[in-house]
Short mmCIF file of C-alpha atoms and ligand atoms in Angstrom, two decimals:
data_model
loop_
_atom_site.label_atom_id
_atom_site.label_comp_id
_atom_site.label_asym_id
_atom_site.label_seq_id
_atom_site.Cartn_x
_atom_site.Cartn_y
_atom_site.Cartn_z
CA MET Z 96 0.00 0.00 0.00
CA THR Z 97 1.35 3.42 -0.95
CA ALA Z 98 1.09 6.66 1.00
CA GLU Z 99 -1.98 8.80 0.56
CA VAL Z 100 -2.51 12.27 -0.84
CA ALA Z 101 -5.27 14.63 0.25
CA VAL Z 102 -8.01 15.99 -1.99
CA LEU Z 103 -8.27 19.56 -0.75
CA GLY Z 104 -10.50 20.91 -3.45
CA ALA Z 105 -12.76 19.83 -6.32
CA GLY Z 106 -14.39 21.96 -8.98
CA MET Z 107 -16.19 21.67 -12.31
CA HIS Z 108 -17.46 23.70 -15.18
CA PRO Z 109 -20.92 22.35 -15.99
CA TRP Z 110 -21.04 19.99 -18.98
CA GLY Z 111 -22.97 21.00 -22.09
CA LYS Z 112 -22.49 22.40 -25.57
CA TRP Z 113 -21.44 25.88 -24.64
CA GLY Z 114 -19.56 26.77 -27.80
CA ARG Z 115 -16.63 28.36 -26.02
CA GLY Z 116 -12.96 27.38 -25.69
CA PHE Z 117 -11.63 24.60 -23.46
CA VAL Z 118 -9.36 27.03 -21.60
CA GLU Z 119 -12.35 28.90 -20.26
CA TYR Z 120 -13.91 25.69 -18.94
CA GLY Z 121 -10.65 24.55 -17.37
CA VAL Z 122 -9.98 27.87 -15.68
CA LYS Z 123 -13.52 28.02 -14.29
CA ALA Z 124 -13.11 24.51 -12.86
CA ALA Z 125 -9.63 25.33 -11.52
CA ARG Z 126 -10.83 28.47 -9.75
CA ALA Z 127 -13.71 26.50 -8.24
CA ALA Z 128 -11.32 23.80 -6.98
CA LEU Z 129 -8.92 26.39 -5.53
CA ALA Z 130 -11.79 28.17 -3.79
CA ASP Z 131 -13.06 24.85 -2.45
CA ALA Z 132 -9.57 24.09 -1.13
CA GLY Z 133 -9.06 27.58 0.28
CA VAL Z 134 -5.72 27.73 -1.51
CA ASP Z 135 -4.36 30.77 -3.37
CA TRP Z 136 -3.23 29.91 -6.90
CA ARG Z 137 0.12 31.58 -6.15
CA ASP Z 138 0.72 29.00 -3.40
CA VAL Z 139 0.32 26.05 -5.79
CA GLY Z 140 3.70 24.44 -6.43
CA SER Z 141 2.79 22.46 -9.53
CA ILE Z 142 0.07 22.31 -12.19
CA VAL Z 143 -0.73 19.27 -14.30
CA GLY Z 144 -3.00 19.59 -17.32
CA ALA Z 145 -4.80 16.73 -19.05
CA ASP Z 146 -4.43 17.30 -22.79
CA THR Z 147 -7.11 17.66 -25.40
CA VAL Z 148 -6.09 16.68 -28.93
CA ARG Z 149 -8.47 19.22 -30.40
CA GLY Z 150 -7.56 22.89 -30.36
CA GLY Z 151 -4.03 22.74 -31.78
CA TYR Z 152 -0.95 23.46 -29.66
CA PRO Z 153 -2.74 25.01 -26.68
CA GLY Z 154 -4.58 21.69 -26.24
CA TYR Z 155 -1.37 19.67 -26.42
CA VAL Z 156 0.27 21.85 -23.74
CA ALA Z 157 -2.72 22.00 -21.45
CA GLY Z 158 -0.73 22.47 -18.22
CA ALA Z 159 0.99 25.61 -19.45
CA THR Z 160 -2.18 26.85 -21.14
CA PHE Z 161 -4.14 26.73 -17.89
CA ALA Z 162 -1.18 28.17 -15.95
CA ARG Z 163 -0.97 31.15 -18.31
CA ALA Z 164 -4.71 31.76 -18.10
CA LEU Z 165 -4.61 31.61 -14.30
CA GLY Z 166 -1.56 33.92 -14.31
CA TRP Z 167 2.05 32.77 -14.66
CA GLN Z 168 3.39 32.24 -11.15
CA GLY Z 169 6.42 30.00 -11.63
CA ALA Z 170 4.93 26.61 -10.69
CA ARG Z 171 6.22 23.31 -12.01
CA VAL Z 172 4.18 22.33 -15.04
CA ALA Z 173 3.32 19.09 -16.84
CA SER Z 174 0.87 18.05 -19.56
CA VAL Z 175 -0.49 14.53 -19.93
CA TYR Z 176 -2.23 12.71 -22.76
CA ALA Z 177 -3.65 9.24 -22.24
CA ALA Z 178 -6.99 9.30 -24.09
CA CYS Z 179 -9.82 8.61 -21.62
CA ALA Z 180 -7.27 8.03 -18.85
CA SER Z 181 -5.70 11.48 -19.36
CA GLY Z 182 -7.33 12.94 -16.26
CA ALA Z 183 -6.32 10.01 -14.07
CA GLN Z 184 -2.75 10.10 -15.36
CA ALA Z 185 -2.69 13.82 -14.56
CA ILE Z 186 -3.88 12.98 -11.03
CA ASN Z 187 -1.21 10.30 -10.84
CA THR Z 188 1.50 12.72 -11.98
CA ALA Z 189 0.43 15.16 -9.28
CA ARG Z 190 0.35 12.36 -6.70
CA ALA Z 191 3.83 11.16 -7.65
CA GLN Z 192 5.22 14.70 -7.29
CA ILE Z 193 3.61 15.05 -3.87
CA LEU Z 194 4.78 11.66 -2.62
CA ALA Z 195 8.28 12.36 -3.95
CA GLY Z 196 8.38 15.64 -2.05
CA LEU Z 197 8.63 17.73 -5.22
CA ALA Z 198 5.49 19.73 -4.44
CA ASP Z 199 3.16 20.23 -1.48
CA VAL Z 200 0.10 21.37 -3.42
CA VAL Z 201 -0.71 20.49 -7.02
CA LEU Z 202 -3.55 21.70 -9.24
CA VAL Z 203 -4.90 19.15 -11.75
CA VAL Z 204 -7.06 20.42 -14.61
CA GLY Z 205 -8.81 18.82 -17.59
CA ALA Z 206 -11.21 20.47 -20.02
CA ASP Z 207 -12.50 20.03 -23.52
CA ALA Z 208 -14.64 21.62 -26.19
CA ALA Z 209 -15.68 18.50 -28.08
CA PRO Z 210 -16.73 18.56 -31.73
CA LYS Z 211 -20.31 17.73 -32.65
CA GLY Z 212 -21.17 14.18 -33.65
CA PHE Z 213 -18.78 11.23 -33.89
CA PHE Z 214 -15.24 11.63 -32.63
CA ARG Z 215 -12.83 11.48 -35.55
CA PRO Z 216 -9.06 11.19 -35.87
CA ALA Z 217 -6.70 14.12 -36.30
CA GLY Z 218 -6.51 15.31 -39.91
CA GLY Z 219 -4.26 14.30 -42.80
CA ASP Z 220 -3.49 10.96 -44.45
CA ARG Z 221 -1.88 8.93 -41.69
CA PRO Z 222 -1.93 5.19 -42.52
CA ASP Z 223 0.56 4.51 -39.69
CA ASP Z 224 -2.10 5.55 -37.14
CA PRO Z 225 -4.56 2.83 -36.06
CA ASP Z 226 -7.15 5.49 -35.23
CA TRP Z 227 -6.99 6.91 -38.76
CA LEU Z 228 -7.06 3.41 -40.25
CA ARG Z 229 -10.21 2.25 -38.51
CA PHE Z 230 -12.11 5.23 -39.88
CA ARG Z 231 -10.58 5.19 -43.35
CA VAL Z 232 -10.72 1.46 -43.99
CA LEU Z 233 -13.81 0.40 -42.02
CA GLY Z 234 -15.69 3.56 -41.08
CA ALA Z 235 -15.65 2.09 -37.57
CA THR Z 236 -16.79 4.82 -35.16
CA ASN Z 237 -16.72 4.56 -31.36
CA PRO Z 238 -20.42 3.56 -31.28
CA THR Z 239 -19.78 0.67 -33.67
CA TYR Z 240 -17.23 -0.74 -31.20
CA PHE Z 241 -19.71 -0.28 -28.35
CA GLY Z 242 -22.25 -2.09 -30.55
CA LEU Z 243 -19.90 -5.04 -31.01
CA TYR Z 244 -19.40 -5.41 -27.23
CA ALA Z 245 -23.14 -5.04 -26.60
CA ARG Z 246 -24.10 -7.65 -29.18
CA ARG Z 247 -21.46 -10.00 -27.81
CA ARG Z 248 -22.96 -9.64 -24.31
CA MET Z 249 -26.40 -10.46 -25.69
CA ALA Z 250 -25.06 -13.59 -27.38
CA VAL Z 251 -22.88 -14.82 -24.52
CA HIS Z 252 -24.68 -13.65 -21.37
CA GLY Z 253 -28.26 -13.21 -22.58
CA ASP Z 254 -28.40 -9.47 -21.89
CA THR Z 255 -31.40 -7.76 -23.48
CA HIS Z 256 -32.17 -4.34 -24.97
CA GLU Z 257 -34.31 -3.77 -21.89
CA ASP Z 258 -31.33 -4.43 -19.58
CA PHE Z 259 -29.30 -1.85 -21.47
CA ALA Z 260 -32.15 0.66 -21.33
CA GLN Z 261 -32.42 0.25 -17.56
CA VAL Z 262 -28.83 1.48 -17.18
CA LYS Z 263 -29.84 4.71 -18.92
CA VAL Z 264 -32.98 4.97 -16.81
CA LYS Z 265 -30.91 4.62 -13.63
CA ASN Z 266 -28.17 7.05 -14.64
CA ALA Z 267 -30.54 9.68 -16.05
CA ALA Z 268 -32.47 9.66 -12.76
CA MET Z 269 -29.24 10.55 -10.94
CA GLY Z 270 -28.10 13.05 -13.57
CA ALA Z 271 -31.41 14.87 -13.13
CA LEU Z 272 -30.22 15.69 -9.60
CA ASN Z 273 -26.75 16.91 -10.63
CA PRO Z 274 -26.32 20.62 -11.41
CA ASN Z 275 -23.09 19.91 -13.32
CA ALA Z 276 -24.69 17.36 -15.65
CA ARG Z 277 -25.59 18.27 -19.23
CA TYR Z 278 -28.78 16.19 -19.36
CA ARG Z 279 -31.00 16.79 -16.36
CA LYS Z 280 -34.07 14.88 -17.34
CA ARG Z 281 -35.31 11.46 -16.32
CA VAL Z 282 -35.57 8.98 -19.16
CA THR Z 283 -37.88 5.98 -19.48
CA ALA Z 284 -37.12 2.61 -21.02
CA GLU Z 285 -39.77 3.40 -23.64
CA GLU Z 286 -37.88 6.56 -24.61
CA VAL Z 287 -34.67 4.56 -24.99
CA ALA Z 288 -36.47 1.98 -27.13
CA ALA Z 289 -38.01 4.72 -29.27
CA SER Z 290 -34.68 6.43 -30.00
CA ALA Z 291 -32.95 5.75 -33.31
CA VAL Z 292 -30.56 2.81 -33.69
CA VAL Z 293 -27.01 4.16 -34.07
CA ALA Z 294 -25.01 0.92 -34.06
CA ASP Z 295 -27.04 -2.25 -33.64
CA PRO Z 296 -28.07 -3.18 -30.94
CA LEU Z 297 -27.45 0.26 -29.40
CA ARG Z 298 -29.74 3.24 -29.76
CA LEU Z 299 -29.07 6.94 -29.42
CA LEU Z 300 -29.99 6.93 -25.73
CA ASP Z 301 -27.68 3.95 -25.08
CA ILE Z 302 -24.64 5.94 -26.20
CA CYS Z 303 -23.08 8.96 -24.58
CA ALA Z 304 -22.85 12.25 -26.44
CA THR Z 305 -19.81 14.46 -27.00
CA SER Z 306 -19.80 17.46 -24.69
CA ASP Z 307 -17.91 20.48 -23.46
CA GLY Z 308 -16.86 20.54 -19.83
CA GLY Z 309 -14.09 20.96 -17.30
CA ALA Z 310 -13.01 19.49 -13.98
CA ALA Z 311 -10.19 20.23 -11.54
CA LEU Z 312 -8.74 19.01 -8.25
CA VAL Z 313 -6.36 20.48 -5.71
CA LEU Z 314 -4.22 17.70 -4.24
CA SER Z 315 -1.73 18.02 -1.41
CA SER Z 316 0.49 16.08 0.94
CA MET Z 317 -1.24 14.84 4.10
CA GLU Z 318 1.09 17.07 6.10
CA PHE Z 319 0.13 20.17 4.14
CA ALA Z 320 -3.55 19.26 4.57
CA ARG Z 321 -3.13 19.08 8.36
CA ARG Z 322 -1.23 22.40 8.45
CA HIS Z 323 -3.95 23.84 6.26
CA GLY Z 324 -6.62 22.83 8.77
CA ALA Z 325 -8.02 19.88 6.86
CA ALA Z 326 -7.65 17.22 9.53
CA GLU Z 327 -9.69 14.53 7.78
CA PRO Z 328 -9.67 15.22 4.06
CA VAL Z 329 -10.78 12.77 1.41
CA ARG Z 330 -7.63 10.85 0.46
CA ILE Z 331 -6.54 9.24 -2.77
CA ARG Z 332 -5.15 5.86 -1.89
CA ALA Z 333 -4.48 4.35 -5.31
CA VAL Z 334 -4.24 5.29 -8.96
CA SER Z 335 -4.03 2.43 -11.44
CA THR Z 336 -2.67 3.20 -14.92
CA VAL Z 337 -1.68 -0.29 -16.10
CA THR Z 338 -1.42 -1.37 -19.75
CA PRO Z 339 -2.99 -4.50 -21.21
CA ARG Z 340 -0.94 -7.71 -21.30
CA TYR Z 341 0.06 -9.45 -24.49
CA PRO Z 342 -1.88 -11.04 -26.07
CA ASN Z 343 -4.85 -8.72 -25.58
CA THR Z 344 -7.58 -10.92 -27.05
CA VAL Z 345 -10.60 -8.63 -26.73
CA LEU Z 346 -11.05 -6.33 -29.71
CA ASP Z 347 -10.12 -2.89 -28.44
CA LEU Z 348 -10.52 0.65 -29.75
CA PRO Z 349 -9.09 1.73 -32.15
CA ASP Z 350 -7.66 -1.58 -33.40
CA ILE Z 351 -8.90 -3.51 -36.43
CA ALA Z 352 -7.85 -6.85 -34.92
CA THR Z 353 -6.89 -8.38 -31.59
CA ASP Z 354 -3.48 -9.76 -30.71
CA SER Z 355 -3.17 -13.38 -31.72
CA ALA Z 356 -3.03 -15.97 -28.96
CA ALA Z 357 -1.10 -18.36 -31.21
CA GLY Z 358 2.28 -17.51 -29.70
CA ALA Z 359 1.45 -16.89 -26.04
CA GLU Z 360 -1.41 -17.85 -23.75
CA PRO Z 361 -3.65 -14.94 -22.83
CA SER Z 362 -4.05 -13.97 -19.19
CA ALA Z 363 -7.21 -15.28 -17.56
CA GLU Z 364 -7.93 -11.70 -16.52
CA SER Z 365 -9.31 -9.12 -18.96
CA PHE Z 366 -7.62 -5.74 -19.40
CA ARG Z 367 -10.44 -3.90 -17.67
CA ALA Z 368 -10.37 -6.31 -14.74
CA SER Z 369 -6.60 -5.82 -14.42
CA ILE Z 370 -7.08 -2.04 -14.21
CA ALA Z 371 -9.41 -2.48 -11.25
CA ARG Z 372 -7.32 -5.16 -9.57
CA ALA Z 373 -4.19 -3.00 -9.65
CA ALA Z 374 -6.12 -0.21 -7.91
CA TYR Z 375 -7.56 -2.57 -5.28
CA GLU Z 376 -4.12 -4.05 -4.55
CA GLU Z 377 -2.49 -0.66 -4.23
CA ALA Z 378 -5.26 0.59 -1.94
CA GLY Z 379 -5.41 -2.61 0.12
CA ILE Z 380 -9.16 -2.93 -0.39
CA GLY Z 381 -11.53 -5.16 -2.34
CA PRO Z 382 -14.86 -4.71 -4.10
CA GLU Z 383 -16.65 -5.67 -0.87
CA ASP Z 384 -15.32 -2.47 0.76
CA LEU Z 385 -16.83 -0.09 -1.80
CA SER Z 386 -19.58 2.39 -1.00
CA LEU Z 387 -19.94 3.54 -4.62
CA ALA Z 388 -18.29 3.45 -8.03
CA GLU Z 389 -18.03 5.85 -10.96
CA VAL Z 390 -17.40 3.99 -14.23
CA TYR Z 391 -17.28 4.89 -17.90
CA ASP Z 392 -20.75 4.21 -19.28
CA LEU Z 393 -19.81 5.21 -22.82
CA SER Z 394 -22.61 2.84 -23.65
CA THR Z 395 -25.25 1.36 -21.37
CA ALA Z 396 -23.95 -2.14 -22.14
CA LEU Z 397 -20.44 -1.13 -21.14
CA GLU Z 398 -21.56 -0.18 -17.64
CA LEU Z 399 -22.76 -3.76 -17.12
CA GLN Z 400 -19.36 -5.01 -18.25
CA TRP Z 401 -17.68 -2.82 -15.64
CA TYR Z 402 -19.75 -4.40 -12.84
CA GLU Z 403 -18.06 -7.69 -13.69
CA ASP Z 404 -14.61 -6.23 -14.25
CA LEU Z 405 -14.74 -4.36 -10.92
CA GLY Z 406 -15.63 -7.63 -9.19
CA LEU Z 407 -19.07 -6.43 -8.08
CA CYS Z 408 -20.46 -9.71 -9.45
CA GLY Z 409 -19.33 -12.73 -11.42
CA ASP Z 410 -18.83 -12.95 -15.20
CA GLY Z 411 -22.07 -12.48 -17.06
CA GLU Z 412 -24.00 -11.41 -13.98
CA GLY Z 413 -23.96 -7.66 -14.64
CA ALA Z 414 -27.54 -7.43 -15.89
CA LYS Z 415 -28.75 -9.50 -12.93
CA LEU Z 416 -27.01 -7.11 -10.53
CA LEU Z 417 -28.72 -4.18 -12.22
CA ARG Z 418 -32.13 -5.86 -12.19
CA GLU Z 419 -31.76 -6.53 -8.47
CA GLY Z 420 -31.17 -2.82 -7.87
CA VAL Z 421 -27.73 -3.42 -6.33
CA THR Z 422 -26.14 -0.64 -8.41
CA ALA Z 423 -28.98 1.87 -8.00
CA PRO Z 424 -29.17 4.44 -5.21
CA GLY Z 425 -30.19 2.57 -2.07
CA GLY Z 426 -28.52 -0.60 -3.38
CA ARG Z 427 -25.42 -2.20 -1.92
CA ILE Z 428 -23.05 -0.50 -4.38
CA PRO Z 429 -24.53 2.42 -6.33
CA VAL Z 430 -22.76 2.96 -9.66
CA ASN Z 431 -22.56 6.36 -11.34
CA PRO Z 432 -24.39 8.41 -8.73
CA SER Z 433 -23.19 11.47 -10.69
CA GLY Z 434 -25.41 10.41 -13.55
CA GLY Z 435 -22.41 9.06 -15.43
CA LEU Z 436 -21.41 9.87 -18.98
CA ALA Z 437 -25.02 9.15 -19.89
CA SER Z 438 -25.86 12.45 -18.19
CA PHE Z 439 -22.60 14.32 -18.78
CA GLY Z 440 -21.43 13.26 -22.25
CA GLU Z 441 -17.77 12.98 -23.12
CA ALA Z 442 -15.29 15.78 -22.52
CA VAL Z 443 -12.35 13.41 -22.69
CA PRO Z 444 -9.53 15.05 -20.66
CA ALA Z 445 -11.98 16.16 -17.96
CA GLN Z 446 -13.86 12.91 -17.41
CA ALA Z 447 -11.55 10.95 -15.16
CA ILE Z 448 -11.04 14.10 -13.06
CA ALA Z 449 -14.79 14.67 -12.92
CA GLN Z 450 -15.22 11.13 -11.60
CA VAL Z 451 -12.87 11.94 -8.72
CA CYS Z 452 -14.70 15.24 -8.09
CA GLU Z 453 -17.94 13.29 -7.72
CA VAL Z 454 -16.49 10.70 -5.34
CA THR Z 455 -14.88 13.52 -3.32
CA TRP Z 456 -18.27 15.20 -2.85
CA GLN Z 457 -19.87 11.84 -2.07
CA LEU Z 458 -17.19 10.94 0.51
CA ARG Z 459 -17.52 14.37 2.12
CA GLY Z 460 -21.30 14.03 2.25
CA GLN Z 461 -21.69 17.08 -0.02
CA ALA Z 462 -23.45 15.45 -2.97
CA GLY Z 463 -26.82 17.02 -2.22
CA ASP Z 464 -29.90 15.19 -3.49
CA ARG Z 465 -27.81 12.41 -5.01
CA GLN Z 466 -25.82 11.70 -1.82
CA ILE Z 467 -25.09 8.03 -1.08
CA PRO Z 468 -25.48 7.74 2.71
CA ASP Z 469 -22.32 7.14 4.73
CA ALA Z 470 -20.02 6.77 1.71
CA ARG Z 471 -16.52 5.77 2.86
CA VAL Z 472 -14.69 4.09 -0.04
CA ALA Z 473 -15.08 4.80 -3.75
CA VAL Z 474 -13.52 3.61 -6.97
CA THR Z 475 -13.50 5.22 -10.41
CA ALA Z 476 -12.69 3.36 -13.62
CA ASN Z 477 -12.27 3.96 -17.31
CA GLN Z 478 -10.71 2.56 -20.46
CA GLY Z 479 -9.66 4.45 -23.56
CA LEU Z 480 -7.84 4.36 -26.88
CA PHE Z 481 -4.40 2.82 -27.35
CA GLY Z 482 -4.36 0.56 -24.28
CA HIS Z 483 -5.08 3.26 -21.74
CA GLY Z 484 -7.19 2.79 -18.67
CA SER Z 485 -7.29 3.97 -15.11
CA ALA Z 486 -8.90 3.49 -11.76
CA VAL Z 487 -8.69 5.69 -8.68
CA VAL Z 488 -9.50 4.64 -5.12
CA ALA Z 489 -10.54 7.42 -2.72
CA VAL Z 490 -11.42 7.05 0.94
CA ARG Z 491 -12.40 9.20 3.88
CA MET P 272 -3.79 3.56 -48.82
CA VAL P 273 -2.27 0.54 -47.11
CA THR P 274 -0.27 -2.08 -48.92
CA GLY P 275 0.28 -5.74 -48.22
CA TRP P 276 -2.88 -6.39 -46.21
CA PHE P 277 -4.44 -8.78 -48.70
CA VAL P 278 -3.72 -10.58 -51.96
CA GLY P 279 -5.40 -12.59 -54.74
CA ASP P 280 -8.75 -12.70 -56.52
CA GLY P 281 -11.94 -14.68 -56.12
CA GLU P 282 -11.42 -17.98 -54.28
CA ASP P 283 -7.73 -17.17 -53.85
CA PHE P 284 -8.34 -13.89 -52.03
CA ARG P 285 -6.65 -13.91 -48.60
CA LEU P 286 -5.82 -11.47 -45.84
CA LEU P 287 -2.08 -11.23 -45.25
CA GLY P 288 -0.47 -11.04 -41.83
CA THR P 289 3.00 -11.69 -40.55
CA ARG P 290 4.17 -14.48 -38.27
CA CYS P 291 7.12 -14.46 -35.87
CA SER P 292 9.49 -17.32 -36.62
CA ALA P 293 10.45 -17.60 -32.93
CA CYS P 294 7.12 -17.61 -31.06
CA VAL P 295 4.63 -18.12 -33.96
CA SER P 296 2.58 -15.06 -32.96
CA VAL P 297 0.55 -13.79 -35.90
CA PHE P 298 0.02 -10.09 -36.56
CA PHE P 299 -2.76 -8.39 -38.51
CA PRO P 300 -2.47 -5.68 -39.67
CA ARG P 301 1.04 -6.88 -40.48
CA GLU P 302 3.85 -6.09 -38.06
CA ASP P 303 7.14 -5.85 -39.93
CA THR P 304 9.45 -4.30 -37.33
CA HIS P 305 9.52 -6.27 -34.07
CA CYS P 306 7.55 -9.14 -32.59
CA ARG P 307 5.28 -7.62 -29.91
CA ASN P 308 5.25 -10.66 -27.63
CA PRO P 309 7.15 -9.50 -24.49
CA GLY P 310 8.18 -13.10 -23.78
CA CYS P 311 9.73 -13.60 -27.22
CA ARG P 312 13.45 -13.28 -27.93
CA GLY P 313 12.49 -11.92 -31.36
CA GLY P 314 12.31 -13.78 -34.64
CA ASP P 315 11.92 -12.97 -38.31
CA LEU P 316 8.51 -11.66 -39.27
CA GLN P 317 7.33 -13.62 -42.28
CA GLU P 318 4.32 -12.84 -44.42
CA VAL P 319 1.53 -15.41 -44.07
CA PRO P 320 -1.96 -15.66 -45.55
CA LEU P 321 -4.67 -15.85 -42.88
CA SER P 322 -7.42 -18.47 -42.80
CA ARG P 323 -10.17 -17.80 -45.32
CA ARG P 324 -12.92 -18.77 -42.95
CA GLY P 325 -13.77 -17.94 -39.38
CA ARG P 326 -16.67 -17.54 -36.97
CA VAL P 327 -18.55 -14.39 -36.03
CA TRP P 328 -17.35 -13.07 -32.63
CA SER P 329 -19.78 -10.18 -32.80
CA TYR P 330 -21.36 -7.76 -35.25
CA THR P 331 -22.97 -4.37 -35.47
CA ASP P 332 -23.76 -1.77 -38.09
CA SER P 333 -23.34 1.89 -38.91
CA ARG P 334 -26.73 3.56 -39.24
CA TYR P 335 -25.22 7.02 -39.63
CA ARG P 336 -22.56 8.22 -42.05
CA PRO P 337 -19.11 7.85 -40.46
CA PRO P 338 -16.94 10.98 -40.48
CA SER P 339 -13.92 11.60 -42.67
CA PRO P 340 -11.47 10.01 -43.42
CA TYR P 341 -14.13 7.42 -44.36
CA VAL P 342 -14.96 8.35 -47.94
CA THR P 343 -18.63 8.62 -48.89
CA ASP P 344 -20.60 10.67 -51.35
CA PRO P 345 -22.62 13.19 -49.32
CA GLU P 346 -24.95 13.61 -52.30
CA LEU P 347 -26.16 10.02 -51.97
CA PRO P 348 -28.45 8.80 -49.21
CA TRP P 349 -26.57 6.91 -46.51
CA GLU P 350 -26.73 3.12 -46.87
CA PRO P 351 -25.92 1.41 -43.56
CA TYR P 352 -23.45 -1.47 -43.71
CA ALA P 353 -22.69 -4.18 -41.18
CA LEU P 354 -19.35 -4.66 -39.43
CA ILE P 355 -18.32 -8.16 -38.39
CA ALA P 356 -15.61 -9.20 -35.93
CA VAL P 357 -14.43 -12.65 -36.96
CA GLU P 358 -12.51 -15.18 -34.91
CA LEU P 359 -9.93 -17.15 -36.93
CA GLU P 360 -9.38 -20.46 -35.20
CA SER P 361 -5.85 -21.42 -36.15
CA GLU P 362 -4.44 -17.89 -35.78
CA ARG P 363 -6.46 -17.32 -32.57
CA ILE P 364 -7.12 -13.75 -33.63
CA VAL P 365 -10.25 -11.63 -34.15
CA VAL P 366 -10.33 -9.48 -37.31
CA LEU P 367 -12.88 -6.75 -37.91
CA GLY P 368 -14.22 -6.03 -41.37
CA GLN P 369 -17.24 -4.80 -43.27
CA ALA P 370 -19.86 -7.31 -44.36
CA VAL P 371 -20.46 -7.70 -48.09
CA PRO P 372 -23.14 -5.30 -49.39
CA GLY P 373 -26.63 -6.67 -48.83
CA VAL P 374 -25.79 -8.59 -45.65
CA THR P 375 -27.41 -6.84 -42.69
CA VAL P 376 -27.35 -7.51 -38.95
CA ALA P 377 -30.61 -9.42 -39.40
CA ASP P 378 -28.67 -12.03 -41.42
CA LEU P 379 -25.98 -12.56 -38.76
CA THR P 380 -25.57 -14.50 -35.53
CA VAL P 381 -22.61 -14.89 -33.19
CA GLY P 382 -20.79 -18.13 -34.03
CA MET P 383 -21.91 -18.19 -37.69
CA GLU P 384 -19.26 -19.15 -40.28
CA VAL P 385 -18.07 -16.41 -42.63
CA GLU P 386 -15.41 -16.17 -45.31
CA VAL P 387 -13.24 -13.37 -46.58
CA VAL P 388 -13.89 -11.97 -50.06
CA PRO P 389 -12.54 -9.02 -52.03
CA GLY P 390 -14.51 -5.79 -52.14
CA VAL P 391 -14.35 -2.19 -53.28
CA LEU P 392 -14.16 0.44 -50.57
CA GLY P 393 -14.55 3.37 -52.92
CA GLU P 394 -13.38 4.88 -56.14
CA ASP P 395 -12.76 8.21 -57.80
CA ALA P 396 -11.60 9.22 -61.28
CA GLU P 397 -8.03 7.98 -60.70
CA THR P 398 -8.19 5.26 -58.07
CA THR P 399 -10.21 2.24 -57.01
CA TRP P 400 -9.62 1.39 -53.35
CA THR P 401 -10.00 -2.33 -52.77
CA THR P 402 -10.64 -3.93 -49.39
CA TRP P 403 -11.69 -7.17 -47.70
CA ARG P 404 -15.22 -8.08 -46.74
CA TRP P 405 -16.79 -10.85 -44.66
CA ARG P 406 -19.59 -12.93 -46.17
CA PRO P 407 -21.59 -15.70 -44.50
CA THR P 408 -20.60 -19.00 -46.11
CA GLY P 409 -23.21 -20.44 -48.41
CA VAL P 410 -24.33 -16.97 -49.52
CA ALA P 411 -23.72 -16.15 -53.15
ZN1 ZN U 249 7.86 -13.59 -31.39
#
């Protein structure tokens, strides 16, 4: 088990389609996190930005971009890109600096102004880029991958359209209570079923939208937190950023094919499950200790997969867990009390940070109408392009 | 746009991968630089044709026009196509591809046998881009 870092502050810019630049969202979130922490920006020793690939150079140097907008003050600076795990890797970079004694207080910021419609690769003819290839050769969008996983679950585990719809119903009900969520309306299973098919078997309301948004955290050493008057802050106890293991035999974005298992036996554990296990091991906890989880519900079907990969239930039992209400508010382990990506939409570099903001508010008992009573241990999890994934364990 | 991914016509059409001479790992799309198996001392990467037939691992379709760089004619109404992920038994690999035109998700089931056939991805005045497609066996 590694040492802990304190979460002194959390802040967001509400998700939506605001039509403004990502810097504005990030700065708004950063100022909110600093205010929440009661820390002056000039006292922050390091800033870590989670990169957005859209927006040209300023997006690729997010740390410095946010630092400039907040006012140059001489802090250490870093920028991190890891697809959907960008925010968690930014948190991990901050944590490593704190634990190494390089900084007492670190500001972590992620923000994006996402394009409308399907995500697409960066421009130009780039046949050496798997992301470019999957679009050029197959027209395979993110939803088509989610469709493949969903259809596979239906064939192997017997999941139904109705099971998938119930994930949306659950998450939308929570999102309706979240002032930072983009969609704040309850949804019925009938509305999901009536929405257009995007990628069989998934419909529009099974798939998360692209959004604008920002999220930020102020992290510090436990000693600084005590000096600062935060005797019992929410603590981050683990950050998992592991890669897959060869051969990765589950088709994975953005690849056109899996690794072959002809030359080496695959691990019995899936990539997603290994992300969660690494976090549990580092934190010295298990799924039975969790009060809540925030997971990437890029599609409704994917949330059910995460139940299994987080060890909340056995293989193929995700839909059963949902039907029993275990992952709903009031259940044994509520999942996505924030409303999830179903309610937020994707603002890639901000998402993993936003997950930690939500668990921070939940663990502090500050989550308002969506509060999970007596929350003590939380995990976040995601998986993204190019073998990235992350999980964060936070406790109080 | 990419070379060396497939070869041949009609019944002789095959996807091409590479195989490591040391650990027999197969790579598609082809890996020509280094074997990616971390437990392998590294062998020669030799071009190999992949199995013609495999079984459907999963499938989906694209009901909306994919963005660029997928090439479509915006003047024409969008025609959805199916995508099939196919498990090749001897290579122990899953390869994604478009279904042949006319095959929809209603025609597919997980576990069904399919075979690889040549197809045309698109064409303009100068170039015809060829590709591979998956077709259920026994379908003309
Ligand atoms: Zn090898």
